Tab-separated table of C-alpha atoms in Angstrom:
chain	number	residue	atom	x	y	z
A	240	UNK	CA	0.000	0.000	0.000
A	241	UNK	CA	2.769	2.415	1.045
A	242	UNK	CA	4.802	1.274	-1.962
A	243	UNK	CA	1.879	2.043	-4.282
A	244	UNK	CA	1.450	5.497	-2.839
A	245	UNK	CA	5.200	6.155	-3.198
A	246	UNK	CA	5.228	4.964	-6.785
A	247	UNK	CA	2.144	7.013	-7.646
A	248	UNK	CA	3.691	10.069	-6.008
A	249	UNK	CA	6.884	9.590	-8.039
A	250	UNK	CA	4.809	9.192	-11.187
A	251	UNK	CA	2.823	12.363	-10.543
A	252	UNK	CA	5.992	14.249	-9.657
A	253	UNK	CA	7.582	13.052	-12.896
A	254	UNK	CA	4.615	14.154	-15.031
A	255	UNK	CA	4.377	17.494	-13.278
A	256	UNK	CA	8.114	18.144	-13.580
A	257	UNK	CA	8.030	17.207	-17.277
A	258	UNK	CA	5.071	19.489	-17.891
A	259	UNK	CA	6.763	22.444	-16.206
A	260	UNK	CA	10.503	21.975	-16.753
A	261	UNK	CA	10.630	20.796	-20.350
A	262	UNK	CA	8.582	23.730	-21.743
A	263	UNK	CA	10.662	26.004	-19.515
A	264	UNK	CA	13.908	24.573	-20.975
A	265	UNK	CA	12.406	24.959	-24.460
A	266	UNK	CA	11.722	28.622	-23.773
A	267	UNK	CA	15.311	29.141	-22.629
A	268	UNK	CA	16.692	27.459	-25.768
A	269	UNK	CA	14.224	29.430	-27.934
A	270	UNK	CA	15.376	32.672	-26.324
A	271	UNK	CA	18.988	31.754	-27.054
A	272	UNK	CA	18.119	31.065	-30.698
A	273	UNK	CA	16.450	34.475	-31.082
A	274	UNK	CA	19.248	36.251	-29.197
A	275	UNK	CA	21.841	34.743	-31.507
A	276	UNK	CA	19.725	35.648	-34.533
A	277	UNK	CA	19.617	39.261	-33.322
A	278	UNK	CA	23.359	39.489	-32.761
A	279	UNK	CA	24.580	37.620	-35.839
A	280	UNK	CA	21.681	38.271	-38.203
A	281	UNK	CA	21.201	34.612	-39.035
A	282	UNK	CA	19.916	31.485	-37.368
A	283	UNK	CA	22.343	29.013	-35.817
A	284	UNK	CA	21.081	25.783	-37.413
A	285	UNK	CA	22.418	23.533	-34.627
A	286	UNK	CA	20.615	25.596	-31.992
A	287	UNK	CA	17.488	25.732	-34.160
A	288	UNK	CA	17.459	21.936	-34.500
A	289	UNK	CA	18.017	21.534	-30.755
A	290	UNK	CA	15.121	23.920	-30.180
A	291	UNK	CA	12.978	21.800	-32.508
A	292	UNK	CA	13.798	18.651	-30.533
A	293	UNK	CA	13.024	20.378	-27.240
A	294	UNK	CA	9.785	21.785	-28.637
A	295	UNK	CA	8.603	18.320	-29.707
A	296	UNK	CA	9.538	16.918	-26.309
A	297	UNK	CA	7.743	19.754	-24.519
A	298	UNK	CA	4.640	19.290	-26.630
A	299	UNK	CA	4.733	15.553	-26.000
A	300	UNK	CA	5.104	16.011	-22.219
A	301	UNK	CA	2.279	18.540	-22.134
A	302	UNK	CA	-0.053	16.301	-24.146
A	303	UNK	CA	0.955	13.307	-22.025
A	304	UNK	CA	-0.028	15.267	-18.940
A	305	UNK	CA	-3.396	16.185	-20.471
A	306	UNK	CA	-3.990	12.571	-21.444
A	307	UNK	CA	-3.177	11.475	-17.879
A	308	UNK	CA	-5.842	13.857	-16.651
A	309	UNK	CA	-8.301	12.188	-19.087
A	310	UNK	CA	-9.760	15.510	-20.160
A	311	UNK	CA	-11.042	14.359	-23.521
A	312	UNK	CA	-11.538	10.863	-24.987
A	313	UNK	CA	-10.782	12.296	-28.444
A	314	UNK	CA	-7.383	13.568	-27.302
A	315	UNK	CA	-6.625	10.185	-25.711
A	316	UNK	CA	-7.455	8.497	-29.007
A	317	UNK	CA	-5.425	10.942	-31.090
A	318	UNK	CA	-2.435	10.786	-28.756
A	319	UNK	CA	-2.230	7.019	-28.991
A	320	UNK	CA	0.673	6.487	-26.565
A	321	UNK	CA	2.465	3.971	-28.806
A	322	UNK	CA	5.005	3.978	-31.617
A	323	UNK	CA	3.542	1.034	-33.549
A	324	UNK	CA	1.088	3.172	-35.509
A	325	UNK	CA	0.725	6.768	-36.655
A	326	UNK	CA	-0.649	8.977	-33.891
A	327	UNK	CA	0.340	12.245	-32.193
A	328	UNK	CA	2.790	10.455	-29.879
A	329	UNK	CA	4.606	8.577	-32.663
A	330	UNK	CA	4.610	11.652	-34.942
A	331	UNK	CA	6.281	13.721	-32.213
A	332	UNK	CA	8.832	10.995	-31.378
A	333	UNK	CA	9.469	10.424	-35.099
A	334	UNK	CA	10.025	14.163	-35.642
A	335	UNK	CA	12.421	14.205	-32.679
A	336	UNK	CA	14.566	11.344	-33.950
A	337	UNK	CA	14.487	12.817	-37.472
A	338	UNK	CA	15.680	16.175	-36.103
A	339	UNK	CA	18.350	14.287	-34.138
A	340	UNK	CA	19.606	12.628	-37.324
A	341	UNK	CA	19.500	15.952	-39.151
A	342	UNK	CA	21.576	17.482	-36.348
A	343	UNK	CA	24.176	14.740	-36.687
A	344	UNK	CA	24.389	15.137	-40.476
A	345	UNK	CA	24.588	18.900	-40.177
A	346	UNK	CA	27.315	18.789	-37.528
A	347	UNK	CA	29.338	16.431	-39.718
A	348	UNK	CA	28.616	18.502	-42.859
A	349	UNK	CA	27.212	15.522	-44.785
A	350	UNK	CA	25.259	17.824	-47.093
A	351	UNK	CA	23.432	15.274	-49.298
A	352	UNK	CA	22.046	13.637	-46.129
A	353	UNK	CA	20.725	16.783	-44.417
A	354	UNK	CA	17.060	16.075	-45.161
A	355	UNK	CA	17.108	12.306	-45.597
A	356	UNK	CA	15.446	11.628	-42.224
A	357	UNK	CA	12.624	14.082	-43.049
A	358	UNK	CA	12.107	12.514	-46.460
A	359	UNK	CA	11.864	9.046	-44.913
A	360	UNK	CA	9.644	10.046	-41.993
A	361	UNK	CA	7.536	12.570	-43.923
A	362	UNK	CA	7.079	9.992	-46.672
A	363	UNK	CA	5.997	7.462	-44.074
A	364	UNK	CA	3.325	9.807	-42.655
A	365	UNK	CA	2.015	10.791	-46.122
A	366	UNK	CA	2.117	7.155	-47.175
A	367	UNK	CA	0.044	6.215	-44.138
A	368	UNK	CA	-2.658	8.768	-44.940
A	369	UNK	CA	-2.795	7.581	-48.565
A	370	UNK	CA	-2.625	3.823	-48.068
A	371	UNK	CA	-3.026	3.112	-44.333
A	372	UNK	CA	0.359	1.373	-44.239
A	373	UNK	CA	2.556	2.117	-41.205
A	374	UNK	CA	4.301	-1.175	-40.471
A	375	UNK	CA	7.794	0.340	-40.669
A	376	UNK	CA	7.221	3.201	-38.276
A	377	UNK	CA	8.378	1.455	-35.096
A	378	UNK	CA	11.493	0.077	-36.792
A	379	UNK	CA	12.315	3.517	-38.194
A	380	UNK	CA	11.927	5.237	-34.812
A	381	UNK	CA	14.062	2.629	-33.055
A	382	UNK	CA	16.817	2.534	-35.681
A	383	UNK	CA	16.877	6.315	-36.199
A	384	UNK	CA	16.834	6.866	-32.413
A	385	UNK	CA	19.789	4.537	-31.848
A	386	UNK	CA	21.769	5.903	-34.817
A	387	UNK	CA	21.176	9.524	-33.806
A	388	UNK	CA	22.148	8.758	-30.182
A	389	UNK	CA	25.382	6.999	-31.192
A	390	UNK	CA	26.294	9.731	-33.647
A	391	UNK	CA	25.387	12.532	-31.218
A	392	UNK	CA	27.905	11.046	-28.729
A	393	UNK	CA	30.433	10.499	-31.503
A	394	UNK	CA	30.013	14.059	-32.820
A	395	UNK	CA	30.044	15.615	-29.353
A	396	UNK	CA	33.425	14.019	-28.553
A	397	UNK	CA	34.795	14.787	-31.992
A	398	UNK	CA	33.895	18.464	-31.965
A	399	UNK	CA	34.010	18.717	-28.137
A	400	UNK	CA	30.522	20.178	-28.044
A	401	UNK	CA	28.832	20.440	-24.634
A	402	UNK	CA	25.378	20.918	-26.132
A	403	UNK	CA	25.567	17.767	-28.237
A	404	UNK	CA	26.904	15.698	-25.323
A	405	UNK	CA	24.197	17.072	-23.045
A	406	UNK	CA	21.571	16.222	-25.623
A	407	UNK	CA	23.010	12.697	-25.898
A	408	UNK	CA	22.854	12.168	-22.130
A	409	UNK	CA	19.342	13.629	-21.984
A	410	UNK	CA	18.085	11.310	-24.710
A	411	UNK	CA	19.797	8.285	-23.181
A	412	UNK	CA	17.908	8.981	-19.965
A	413	UNK	CA	14.656	9.649	-21.813
A	414	UNK	CA	14.849	6.545	-24.029
A	415	UNK	CA	15.901	4.308	-21.151
A	416	UNK	CA	12.575	5.070	-19.440
A	417	UNK	CA	10.880	3.349	-22.380
A	418	UNK	CA	13.069	0.245	-21.964
A	419	UNK	CA	13.458	-0.115	-18.183
A	420	UNK	CA	10.529	-2.026	-16.794
A	421	UNK	CA	11.234	-1.478	-13.087
A	422	UNK	CA	8.757	1.268	-12.217
A	423	UNK	CA	10.804	2.905	-9.448
A	424	UNK	CA	13.952	3.158	-11.570
A	425	UNK	CA	11.936	4.398	-14.530
A	426	UNK	CA	10.237	7.130	-12.437
A	427	UNK	CA	13.541	8.232	-10.930
A	428	UNK	CA	14.977	8.398	-14.462
A	429	UNK	CA	12.100	10.689	-15.513
A	430	UNK	CA	12.792	13.027	-12.609
A	431	UNK	CA	16.542	12.943	-13.318
A	432	UNK	CA	16.196	13.829	-17.019
A	433	UNK	CA	13.949	16.715	-16.062
A	434	UNK	CA	16.588	18.064	-13.711
A	435	UNK	CA	19.276	17.443	-16.323
A	436	UNK	CA	17.417	19.300	-19.081
A	437	UNK	CA	17.155	22.333	-16.794
A	438	UNK	CA	20.919	22.258	-16.124
A	439	UNK	CA	21.602	21.830	-19.839
A	440	UNK	CA	19.330	24.618	-21.030
A	441	UNK	CA	20.662	27.055	-18.428
A	442	UNK	CA	24.146	26.406	-19.808
A	443	UNK	CA	25.676	24.933	-16.640
A	444	UNK	CA	26.592	21.653	-18.302
A	445	UNK	CA	30.213	22.237	-19.291
A	446	UNK	CA	32.234	19.043	-19.523
A	447	UNK	CA	34.486	20.398	-22.277
A	448	UNK	CA	36.171	23.600	-21.226
A	449	UNK	CA	37.355	24.365	-24.756
A	450	UNK	CA	35.044	23.558	-27.630
A	451	UNK	CA	36.213	22.991	-31.183
A	452	UNK	CA	33.046	24.583	-32.536
A	453	UNK	CA	30.454	26.504	-30.608
B	28	UNK	CA	6.406	-9.575	-84.923
B	29	UNK	CA	5.674	-6.468	-82.843
B	30	UNK	CA	8.630	-7.505	-80.634
B	31	UNK	CA	10.991	-7.231	-83.599
B	32	UNK	CA	9.554	-3.833	-84.412
B	33	UNK	CA	10.091	-2.626	-80.831
B	34	UNK	CA	13.598	-4.112	-80.842
B	35	UNK	CA	14.397	-1.996	-83.913
B	36	UNK	CA	13.183	1.120	-82.096
B	37	UNK	CA	15.237	0.230	-79.031
B	38	UNK	CA	18.211	-0.497	-81.302
B	39	UNK	CA	17.876	3.013	-82.761
B	40	UNK	CA	17.788	4.490	-79.264
B	41	UNK	CA	20.947	2.555	-78.353
B	42	UNK	CA	22.645	3.643	-81.586
B	43	UNK	CA	21.895	7.359	-81.161
B	44	UNK	CA	22.687	7.080	-77.463
B	45	UNK	CA	26.133	5.615	-78.140
B	46	UNK	CA	26.791	8.158	-80.907
B	47	UNK	CA	25.905	10.934	-78.448
B	48	UNK	CA	28.281	9.568	-75.835
B	49	UNK	CA	31.359	10.202	-77.988
B	50	UNK	CA	31.113	14.025	-78.301
B	51	UNK	CA	30.014	14.326	-74.676
B	52	UNK	CA	33.098	12.379	-73.587
B	53	UNK	CA	35.303	14.470	-75.894
B	54	UNK	CA	33.887	17.687	-74.424
B	55	UNK	CA	34.531	16.423	-70.929
B	56	UNK	CA	38.147	15.592	-71.798
B	57	UNK	CA	38.646	19.114	-73.098
B	58	UNK	CA	36.903	21.089	-70.386
B	59	UNK	CA	36.868	18.665	-67.396
B	60	UNK	CA	33.385	20.045	-66.631
B	61	UNK	CA	31.552	17.646	-64.285
B	62	UNK	CA	28.257	18.412	-66.024
B	63	UNK	CA	29.413	16.334	-68.977
B	64	UNK	CA	29.987	13.403	-66.626
B	65	UNK	CA	26.406	13.785	-65.379
B	66	UNK	CA	25.095	13.839	-68.977
B	67	UNK	CA	27.296	10.851	-69.763
B	68	UNK	CA	25.953	8.860	-66.803
B	69	UNK	CA	22.364	9.800	-67.631
B	70	UNK	CA	22.879	8.763	-71.246
B	71	UNK	CA	24.271	5.415	-70.112
B	72	UNK	CA	21.114	5.064	-67.983
B	73	UNK	CA	18.949	5.641	-71.088
B	74	UNK	CA	21.001	3.150	-73.131
B	75	UNK	CA	20.848	0.631	-70.264
B	76	UNK	CA	17.066	1.044	-70.098
B	77	UNK	CA	16.746	0.325	-73.835
B	78	UNK	CA	19.167	-2.578	-73.548
B	79	UNK	CA	17.031	-4.164	-70.816
B	80	UNK	CA	13.963	-3.578	-73.004
B	81	UNK	CA	15.650	-5.410	-75.906
B	82	UNK	CA	16.528	-8.259	-73.542
B	83	UNK	CA	12.919	-8.493	-72.391
B	84	UNK	CA	11.822	-8.754	-76.057
B	85	UNK	CA	14.452	-11.395	-76.853
B	86	UNK	CA	13.770	-13.433	-73.704
B	87	UNK	CA	10.052	-12.826	-74.182
B	88	UNK	CA	9.593	-11.418	-70.689
B	89	UNK	CA	6.244	-9.723	-70.280
B	90	UNK	CA	6.966	-6.331	-68.695
B	91	UNK	CA	3.283	-5.872	-68.002
B	92	UNK	CA	3.245	-8.866	-65.697
B	93	UNK	CA	2.475	-8.052	-62.035
B	94	UNK	CA	5.414	-9.003	-59.803
B	95	UNK	CA	3.980	-8.182	-56.363
B	96	UNK	CA	0.556	-6.614	-55.831
B	97	UNK	CA	0.143	-3.888	-58.448
B	98	UNK	CA	3.868	-3.569	-59.181
B	99	UNK	CA	4.804	-4.430	-62.749
B	100	UNK	CA	8.261	-5.258	-64.052
B	101	UNK	CA	8.014	-2.316	-66.459
B	102	UNK	CA	7.277	0.058	-63.555
B	103	UNK	CA	10.499	-0.967	-61.801
B	104	UNK	CA	12.503	-0.124	-64.931
B	105	UNK	CA	10.611	3.151	-65.225
B	106	UNK	CA	11.252	4.098	-61.596
B	107	UNK	CA	14.986	3.393	-61.986
B	108	UNK	CA	15.121	5.673	-65.017
B	109	UNK	CA	13.047	8.382	-63.284
B	110	UNK	CA	15.387	8.258	-60.294
B	111	UNK	CA	18.386	8.898	-62.564
B	112	UNK	CA	16.391	11.604	-64.382
B	113	UNK	CA	15.366	13.314	-61.123
B	114	UNK	CA	18.904	13.053	-59.772
B	115	UNK	CA	20.172	14.656	-62.968
B	116	UNK	CA	17.692	17.510	-62.580
B	117	UNK	CA	18.840	18.140	-58.992
B	118	UNK	CA	22.445	18.086	-60.144
B	119	UNK	CA	21.639	20.655	-62.846
B	120	UNK	CA	20.064	22.998	-60.318
B	121	UNK	CA	22.883	22.377	-57.805
B	122	UNK	CA	20.460	21.137	-55.126
B	123	UNK	CA	22.974	18.954	-53.258
B	124	UNK	CA	20.830	18.762	-50.128
B	125	UNK	CA	18.018	17.009	-52.012
B	126	UNK	CA	20.113	14.257	-53.590
B	127	UNK	CA	18.467	11.528	-51.499
B	128	UNK	CA	14.924	12.607	-52.434
B	129	UNK	CA	14.673	10.736	-55.803
B	130	UNK	CA	15.664	7.419	-54.204
B	131	UNK	CA	13.210	7.747	-51.322
B	132	UNK	CA	10.378	9.028	-53.532
B	133	UNK	CA	10.829	6.230	-56.074
B	134	UNK	CA	10.985	3.690	-53.263
B	135	UNK	CA	7.713	4.899	-51.697
B	136	UNK	CA	6.005	5.017	-55.087
B	137	UNK	CA	7.143	1.470	-55.800
B	138	UNK	CA	5.781	0.294	-52.438
B	139	UNK	CA	2.626	2.264	-53.225
B	140	UNK	CA	2.303	0.338	-56.481
B	141	UNK	CA	2.483	-2.928	-54.549
B	142	UNK	CA	-0.460	-1.866	-52.385
B	143	UNK	CA	-2.420	-0.056	-55.085
B	144	UNK	CA	-2.804	-0.879	-58.772
B	145	UNK	CA	-3.445	2.751	-59.789
B	146	UNK	CA	-1.158	3.968	-62.570
B	147	UNK	CA	-1.687	7.668	-61.732
B	148	UNK	CA	1.258	8.118	-59.289
B	149	UNK	CA	3.582	6.670	-61.953
B	150	UNK	CA	2.277	9.058	-64.621
B	151	UNK	CA	2.397	12.111	-62.319
B	152	UNK	CA	5.979	11.243	-61.331
B	153	UNK	CA	6.926	10.791	-64.997
B	154	UNK	CA	5.421	14.166	-65.911
B	155	UNK	CA	7.190	15.985	-63.051
B	156	UNK	CA	10.624	14.489	-63.677
B	157	UNK	CA	10.346	14.972	-67.449
B	158	UNK	CA	8.803	18.409	-67.864
B	159	UNK	CA	10.607	20.220	-65.052
B	160	UNK	CA	14.144	19.580	-66.380
B	161	UNK	CA	12.795	20.173	-69.902
B	162	UNK	CA	11.662	23.665	-68.899
B	163	UNK	CA	14.951	24.597	-67.208
B	164	UNK	CA	17.113	23.117	-69.955
B	165	UNK	CA	15.176	24.732	-72.797
B	166	UNK	CA	15.166	28.089	-71.025
B	167	UNK	CA	18.872	28.022	-70.089
B	168	UNK	CA	19.873	26.457	-73.390
B	169	UNK	CA	18.095	29.183	-75.363
B	170	UNK	CA	19.404	31.975	-73.157
B	171	UNK	CA	23.022	30.793	-73.252
B	172	UNK	CA	22.812	29.484	-76.829
B	173	UNK	CA	23.973	26.105	-75.616
B	174	UNK	CA	22.930	23.439	-78.106
B	175	UNK	CA	23.674	20.529	-75.797
B	176	UNK	CA	21.435	21.897	-73.030
B	177	UNK	CA	18.729	22.756	-75.577
B	178	UNK	CA	18.971	19.268	-77.067
B	179	UNK	CA	18.611	17.715	-73.640
B	180	UNK	CA	15.597	19.923	-72.981
B	181	UNK	CA	13.960	18.749	-76.203
B	182	UNK	CA	14.871	15.188	-75.267
B	183	UNK	CA	13.125	15.453	-71.875
B	184	UNK	CA	10.105	17.189	-73.406
B	185	UNK	CA	9.598	14.635	-76.187
B	186	UNK	CA	10.361	11.697	-73.904
B	187	UNK	CA	7.880	13.085	-71.342
B	188	UNK	CA	5.120	13.482	-73.942
B	189	UNK	CA	5.739	9.885	-75.023
B	190	UNK	CA	5.514	8.588	-71.456
B	191	UNK	CA	1.985	9.866	-70.927
B	192	UNK	CA	0.579	8.354	-74.128
B	193	UNK	CA	-0.486	4.850	-73.195
B	194	UNK	CA	-0.001	3.450	-76.732
B	195	UNK	CA	3.258	1.522	-76.827
B	196	UNK	CA	4.120	2.146	-80.475
B	197	UNK	CA	3.584	5.932	-80.103
B	198	UNK	CA	5.640	5.893	-76.912
B	199	UNK	CA	8.492	4.141	-78.721
B	200	UNK	CA	8.406	6.596	-81.642
B	201	UNK	CA	8.538	9.544	-79.236
B	202	UNK	CA	11.513	7.963	-77.452
B	203	UNK	CA	13.389	7.559	-80.741
B	204	UNK	CA	12.620	11.189	-81.690
B	205	UNK	CA	13.755	12.290	-78.210
B	206	UNK	CA	17.136	10.561	-78.400
B	207	UNK	CA	17.604	11.859	-81.945
B	208	UNK	CA	17.028	15.420	-80.715
B	209	UNK	CA	19.597	14.863	-78.009
B	210	UNK	CA	21.993	13.420	-80.576
B	211	UNK	CA	21.598	16.585	-82.683
B	212	UNK	CA	22.390	18.635	-79.581
B	213	UNK	CA	25.663	16.803	-78.993
B	214	UNK	CA	26.643	17.323	-82.661
B	215	UNK	CA	26.230	21.116	-82.533
B	216	UNK	CA	23.160	21.150	-84.798
B	217	UNK	CA	21.226	23.718	-82.764
B	218	UNK	CA	24.139	26.153	-82.530
B	219	UNK	CA	24.568	25.940	-86.269
B	220	UNK	CA	20.987	26.114	-87.486
B	221	UNK	CA	18.749	27.356	-84.666
B	222	UNK	CA	20.820	29.764	-82.561
B	223	UNK	CA	22.067	31.744	-85.483
B	224	UNK	CA	23.713	34.983	-84.519
B	225	UNK	CA	21.373	37.569	-86.060
B	226	UNK	CA	23.984	40.346	-86.294
B	227	UNK	CA	26.548	38.086	-87.896
B	228	UNK	CA	23.911	36.810	-90.317
B	229	UNK	CA	22.901	40.340	-91.266
B	230	UNK	CA	26.539	41.240	-91.842
B	231	UNK	CA	27.106	38.236	-94.103
B	232	UNK	CA	23.865	38.880	-95.951
B	233	UNK	CA	24.790	42.553	-96.322
B	234	UNK	CA	28.193	41.732	-97.767
B	235	UNK	CA	26.710	39.154	-100.045
B	236	UNK	CA	24.032	41.498	-101.382
B	237	UNK	CA	26.497	44.399	-101.753
B	238	UNK	CA	28.783	42.137	-103.768
B	239	UNK	CA	25.922	41.478	-106.158
B	240	UNK	CA	25.134	45.179	-106.364
B	241	UNK	CA	28.770	46.025	-107.165
B	242	UNK	CA	28.891	43.331	-109.845
B	243	UNK	CA	25.768	44.622	-111.499
């Protein structure tokens, strides 16, 4: 009984933190993007992509919170909560992993591959609405997620970029919550990635003192 | 008998294709311009397509046979050629970031053909990848008086018109005309007879007429 209450409290705390902290972190990153645009006159694509990933995550956390509150059966149906078929949840996760891949390709200057993830994922969504076929969605999300994570770590060490490394750690924590089946560990992970995203967005995460590229 | 007739058409396409390769290769050797390599590769794609067609006639393979779902053997060949065509168009416009698009688009359309027997996506794709480069090539070719570009534009235009006519014999004739127009482009025909320098022509004509006047 006590265990259940503790677990439920952790779960609620996790949802609440995600709903507040992730949009907050998104706002901070968004502000940085606009500030840089003002000072340099052009958008920093890496920051813009990071902002896109954060925005998707924030939107997902907010919708997840609304679904938990069971406000509308239609929203629950649209949200879906799985990556096996096309729904709001899988579209947001798919966009996140696609942006992650795009970030990797951009950081490595692999120009012909810049938009490949969007072509694949966008094609998959359009294809679903035309034919109803979405059997490859889960595989795409898993493969693209793993590839983008590996390459984000690889790129972050290669270019000694704190932002990329932070993003890698954040996503490792976030994705591990989907894999770990022990509820307590999973809930603690959720709380920890929320705290981490706040540290990252405020700019306190500085493993590399000297970066090769900013 | 119709197979022999189609084989002759394909043979003509191969012949003009090979004859076009020689000046393109020579131009590339002189200028080292990578555009000639792209034209060369595309031309090989066209020849390869015709060569496969000849093989299907010889081996009596029915290209209209459904392989999986609504996907025909002929569609696969068409998609391969469209991919090369689309890639060529992106190369012409210098759109490096979109290089993966033709492969992914063709792949989805092929999968779409497996699930759906409709021929419309194939035709729409053919029209887009044929007429768009035709427009750019004809426009740039005319503006810069470049016979090769103009010839390629005419090739894409004629080939594209042929693709949307669902009568095989008409399609074949259009393809032969298309490759012949391209062949003329590689041989400098358009520079010589279509893009005539008006001023120069007037000067020559003037001299010629004045000579007659003096004689009389």
